Backbone as numpy.savetxt, mean C-alpha at the origin, in Angstrom:
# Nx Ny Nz CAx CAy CAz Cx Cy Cz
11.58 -11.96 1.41 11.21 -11.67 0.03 12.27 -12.20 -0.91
11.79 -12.58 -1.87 12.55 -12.78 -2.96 13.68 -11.84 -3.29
14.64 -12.89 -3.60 15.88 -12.09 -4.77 15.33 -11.10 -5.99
14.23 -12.28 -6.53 13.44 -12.02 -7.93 12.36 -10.10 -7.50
12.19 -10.15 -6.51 11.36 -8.88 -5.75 12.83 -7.38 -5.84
13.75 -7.52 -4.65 14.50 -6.66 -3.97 15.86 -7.30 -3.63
16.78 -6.84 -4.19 18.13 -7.01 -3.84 18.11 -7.29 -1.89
18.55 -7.90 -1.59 19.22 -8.49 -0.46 19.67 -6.43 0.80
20.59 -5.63 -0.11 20.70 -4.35 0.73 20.03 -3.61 0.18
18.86 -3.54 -0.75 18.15 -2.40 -0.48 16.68 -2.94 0.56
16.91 -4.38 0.76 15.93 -4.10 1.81 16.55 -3.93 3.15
17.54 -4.26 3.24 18.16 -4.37 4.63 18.65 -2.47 5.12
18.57 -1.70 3.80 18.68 -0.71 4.22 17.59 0.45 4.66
17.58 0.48 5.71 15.96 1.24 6.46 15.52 2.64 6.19
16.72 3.12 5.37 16.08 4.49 4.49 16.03 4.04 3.25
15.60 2.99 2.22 15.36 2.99 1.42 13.89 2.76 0.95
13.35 2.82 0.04 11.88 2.59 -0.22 11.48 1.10 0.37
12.70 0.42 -0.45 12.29 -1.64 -0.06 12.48 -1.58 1.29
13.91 -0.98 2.19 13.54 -1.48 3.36 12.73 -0.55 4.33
12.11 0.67 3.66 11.53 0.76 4.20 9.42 -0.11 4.10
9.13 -0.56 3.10 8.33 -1.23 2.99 8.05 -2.34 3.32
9.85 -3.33 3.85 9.82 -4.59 4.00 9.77 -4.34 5.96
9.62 -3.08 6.50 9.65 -2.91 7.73 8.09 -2.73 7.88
7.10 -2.28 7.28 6.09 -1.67 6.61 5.39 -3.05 6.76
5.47 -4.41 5.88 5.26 -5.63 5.83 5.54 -6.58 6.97
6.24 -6.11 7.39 6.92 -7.13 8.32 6.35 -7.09 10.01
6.10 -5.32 10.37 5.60 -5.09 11.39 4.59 -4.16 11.62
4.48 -3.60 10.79 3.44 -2.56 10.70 1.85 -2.81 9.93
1.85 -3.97 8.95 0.78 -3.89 7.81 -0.55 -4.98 9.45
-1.34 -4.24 8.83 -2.35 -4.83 10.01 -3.50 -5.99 9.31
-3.28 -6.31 7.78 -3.87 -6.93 7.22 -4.50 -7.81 8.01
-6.05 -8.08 8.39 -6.58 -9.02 8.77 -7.87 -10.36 8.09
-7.26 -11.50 7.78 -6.51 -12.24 8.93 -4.67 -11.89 8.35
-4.37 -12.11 9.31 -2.77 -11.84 8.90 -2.04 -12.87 7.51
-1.25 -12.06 6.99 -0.85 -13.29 5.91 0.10 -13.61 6.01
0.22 -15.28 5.50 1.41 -16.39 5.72 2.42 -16.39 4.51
3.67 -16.52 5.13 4.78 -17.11 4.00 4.65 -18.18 3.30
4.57 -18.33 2.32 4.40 -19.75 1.56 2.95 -19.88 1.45
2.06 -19.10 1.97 0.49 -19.75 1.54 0.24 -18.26 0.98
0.55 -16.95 1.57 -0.11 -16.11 0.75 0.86 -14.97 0.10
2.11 -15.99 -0.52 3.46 -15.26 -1.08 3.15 -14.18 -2.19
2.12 -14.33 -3.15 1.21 -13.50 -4.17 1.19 -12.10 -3.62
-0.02 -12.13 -2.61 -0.33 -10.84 -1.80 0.42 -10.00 -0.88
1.95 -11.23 -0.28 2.74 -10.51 0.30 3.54 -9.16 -0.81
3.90 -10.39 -1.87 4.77 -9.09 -3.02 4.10 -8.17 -3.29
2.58 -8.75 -3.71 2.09 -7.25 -3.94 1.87 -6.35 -3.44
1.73 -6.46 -2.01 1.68 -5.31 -0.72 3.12 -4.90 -0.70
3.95 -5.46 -0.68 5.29 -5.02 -0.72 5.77 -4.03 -1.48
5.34 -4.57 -2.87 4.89 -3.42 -3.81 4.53 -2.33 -4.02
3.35 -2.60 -3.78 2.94 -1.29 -3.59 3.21 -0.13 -2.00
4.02 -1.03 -1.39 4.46 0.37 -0.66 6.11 0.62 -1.34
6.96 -0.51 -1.85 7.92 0.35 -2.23 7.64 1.41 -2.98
6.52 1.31 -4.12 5.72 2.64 -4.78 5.66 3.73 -4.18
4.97 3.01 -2.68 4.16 4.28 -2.21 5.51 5.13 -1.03
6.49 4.57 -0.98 8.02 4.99 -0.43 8.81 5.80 -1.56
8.80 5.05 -2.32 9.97 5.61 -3.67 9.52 6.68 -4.13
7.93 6.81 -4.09 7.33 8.31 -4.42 6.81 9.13 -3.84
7.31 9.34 -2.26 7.17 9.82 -1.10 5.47 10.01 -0.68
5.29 9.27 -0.64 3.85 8.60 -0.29 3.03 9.17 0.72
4.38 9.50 2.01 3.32 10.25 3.41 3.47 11.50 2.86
3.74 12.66 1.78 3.45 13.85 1.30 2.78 14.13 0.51
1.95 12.73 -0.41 1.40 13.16 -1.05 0.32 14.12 -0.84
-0.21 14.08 0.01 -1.81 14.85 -0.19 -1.47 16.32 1.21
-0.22 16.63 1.08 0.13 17.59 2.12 -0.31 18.62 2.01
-1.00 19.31 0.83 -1.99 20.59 0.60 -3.14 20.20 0.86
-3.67 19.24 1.19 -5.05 18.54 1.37 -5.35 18.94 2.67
-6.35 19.28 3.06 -7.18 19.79 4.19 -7.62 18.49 5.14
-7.37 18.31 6.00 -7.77 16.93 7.11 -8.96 17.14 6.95
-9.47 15.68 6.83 -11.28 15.38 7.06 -11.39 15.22 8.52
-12.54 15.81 8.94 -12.53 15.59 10.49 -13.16 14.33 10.92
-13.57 13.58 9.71 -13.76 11.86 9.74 -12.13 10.94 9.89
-11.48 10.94 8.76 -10.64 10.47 7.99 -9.12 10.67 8.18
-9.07 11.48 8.60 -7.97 12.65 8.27 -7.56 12.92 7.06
-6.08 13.00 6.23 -5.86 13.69 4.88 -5.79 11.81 4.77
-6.01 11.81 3.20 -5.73 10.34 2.45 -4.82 9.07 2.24
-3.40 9.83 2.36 -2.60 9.58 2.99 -2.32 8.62 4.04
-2.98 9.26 5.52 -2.84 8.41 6.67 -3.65 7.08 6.46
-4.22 6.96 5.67 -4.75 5.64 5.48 -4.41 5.02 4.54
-3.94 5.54 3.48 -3.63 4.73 2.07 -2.80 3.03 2.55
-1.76 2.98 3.73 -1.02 1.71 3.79 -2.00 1.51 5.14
-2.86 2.11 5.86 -2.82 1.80 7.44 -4.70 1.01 7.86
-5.14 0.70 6.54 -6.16 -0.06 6.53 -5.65 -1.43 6.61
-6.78 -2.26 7.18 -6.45 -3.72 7.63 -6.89 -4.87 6.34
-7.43 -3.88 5.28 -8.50 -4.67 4.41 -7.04 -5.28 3.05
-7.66 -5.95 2.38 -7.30 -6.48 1.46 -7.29 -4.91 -0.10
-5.71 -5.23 -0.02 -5.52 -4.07 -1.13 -6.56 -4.17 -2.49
-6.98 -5.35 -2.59 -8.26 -5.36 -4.09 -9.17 -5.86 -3.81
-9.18 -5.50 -2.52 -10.80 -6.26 -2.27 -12.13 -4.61 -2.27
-12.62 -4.17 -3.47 -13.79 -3.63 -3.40 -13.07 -2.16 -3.53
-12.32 -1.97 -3.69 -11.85 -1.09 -3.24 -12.33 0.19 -4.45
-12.46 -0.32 -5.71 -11.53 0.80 -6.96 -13.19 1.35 -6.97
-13.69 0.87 -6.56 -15.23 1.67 -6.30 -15.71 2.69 -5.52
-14.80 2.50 -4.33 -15.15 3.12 -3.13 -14.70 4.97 -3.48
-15.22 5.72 -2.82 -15.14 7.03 -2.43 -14.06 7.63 -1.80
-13.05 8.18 -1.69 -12.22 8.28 -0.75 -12.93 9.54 0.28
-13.77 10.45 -0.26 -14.69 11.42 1.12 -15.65 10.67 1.83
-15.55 9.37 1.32 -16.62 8.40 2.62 -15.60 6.90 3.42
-14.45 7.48 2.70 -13.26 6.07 3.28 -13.72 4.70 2.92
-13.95 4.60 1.91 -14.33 3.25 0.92 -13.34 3.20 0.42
-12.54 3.90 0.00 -11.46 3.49 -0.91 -10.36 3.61 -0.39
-9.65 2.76 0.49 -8.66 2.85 1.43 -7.70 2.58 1.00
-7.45 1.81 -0.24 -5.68 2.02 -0.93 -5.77 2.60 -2.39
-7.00 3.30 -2.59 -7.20 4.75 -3.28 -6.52 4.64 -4.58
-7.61 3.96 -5.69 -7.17 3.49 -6.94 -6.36 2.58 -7.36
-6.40 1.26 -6.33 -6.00 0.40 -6.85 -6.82 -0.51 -7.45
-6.53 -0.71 -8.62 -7.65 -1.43 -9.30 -6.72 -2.93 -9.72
-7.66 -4.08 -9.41 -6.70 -5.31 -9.60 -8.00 -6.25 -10.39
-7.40 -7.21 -11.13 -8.41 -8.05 -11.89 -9.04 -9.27 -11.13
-9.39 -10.07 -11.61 -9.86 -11.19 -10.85 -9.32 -11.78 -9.67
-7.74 -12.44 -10.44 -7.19 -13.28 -10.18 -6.22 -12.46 -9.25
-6.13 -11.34 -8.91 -6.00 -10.38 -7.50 -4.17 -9.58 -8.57
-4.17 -9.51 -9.43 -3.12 -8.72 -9.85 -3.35 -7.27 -10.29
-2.60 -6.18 -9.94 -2.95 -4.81 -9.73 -2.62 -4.92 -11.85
-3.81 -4.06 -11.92 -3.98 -3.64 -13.02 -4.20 -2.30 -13.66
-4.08 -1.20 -12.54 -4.07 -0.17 -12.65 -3.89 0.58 -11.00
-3.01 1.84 -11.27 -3.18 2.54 -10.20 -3.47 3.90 -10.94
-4.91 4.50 -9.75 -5.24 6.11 -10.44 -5.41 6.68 -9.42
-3.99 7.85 -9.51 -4.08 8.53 -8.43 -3.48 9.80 -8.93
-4.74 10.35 -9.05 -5.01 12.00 -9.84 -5.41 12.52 -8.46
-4.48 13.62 -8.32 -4.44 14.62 -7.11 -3.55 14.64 -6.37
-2.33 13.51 -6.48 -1.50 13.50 -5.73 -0.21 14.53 -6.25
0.44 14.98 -5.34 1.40 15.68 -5.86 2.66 15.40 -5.12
């Protein structure tokens, strides 16, 4: 990742939001088809992104008063662990039918996040 993204030690440091997101990106994101350095550098930052977000604002607690769906589980376990494209269809979808798997991200055409709505999280 860029200089212009994350300082050099906050990603290298593995309790931090960046490194923990750039560990998140690097080995964990299941995006399919997988994405390339230099061809899909756009979508890498912005996934990057949005998990330093979803790190820096303790992300696996959000929905910890939330009751497990016996589909789904709580909202949470899926918000980073879908394979789909963070703006692809998404800002439509339902989260009690798992349509909406990175759960209010709303992005414009040209694939830049243009809103996040995430009322209920605490």
């Amino acid at each position: 990742l860029s200089a212009n993204v994350s300082e050099s030690d906050a990603i290298n440091d593995e309790s931090s939001p960046q490194g923990k997101a750039f560990y998140w990106i690097t080995c964990e994101d299941c995006i399919d088809p997988p994405l390339q350095p230099g061809i899909d550098d756009a979508q890498i930052i912005r996934r990057y992104i949005l998990a330093v977000f979803y790190y820096a604002t303790n992300g696996p607690h959000w929905f910890d008063d939330f009751p497990d769906d016996d589909m789904f589980g709580k909202p949470d376990e899926y918000w980073m662990s879908t394979c789909d494209d963070e703006c692809f269809d998404n800002w439509y979808g339902d989260i009690s039918d798992g349509t909406m798997f990175w759960g209010g991200v709303r992005c414009n055409e040209d694939g830049a996040i243009i809103e996040l709505f995430l009322e209920g999280i605490s």
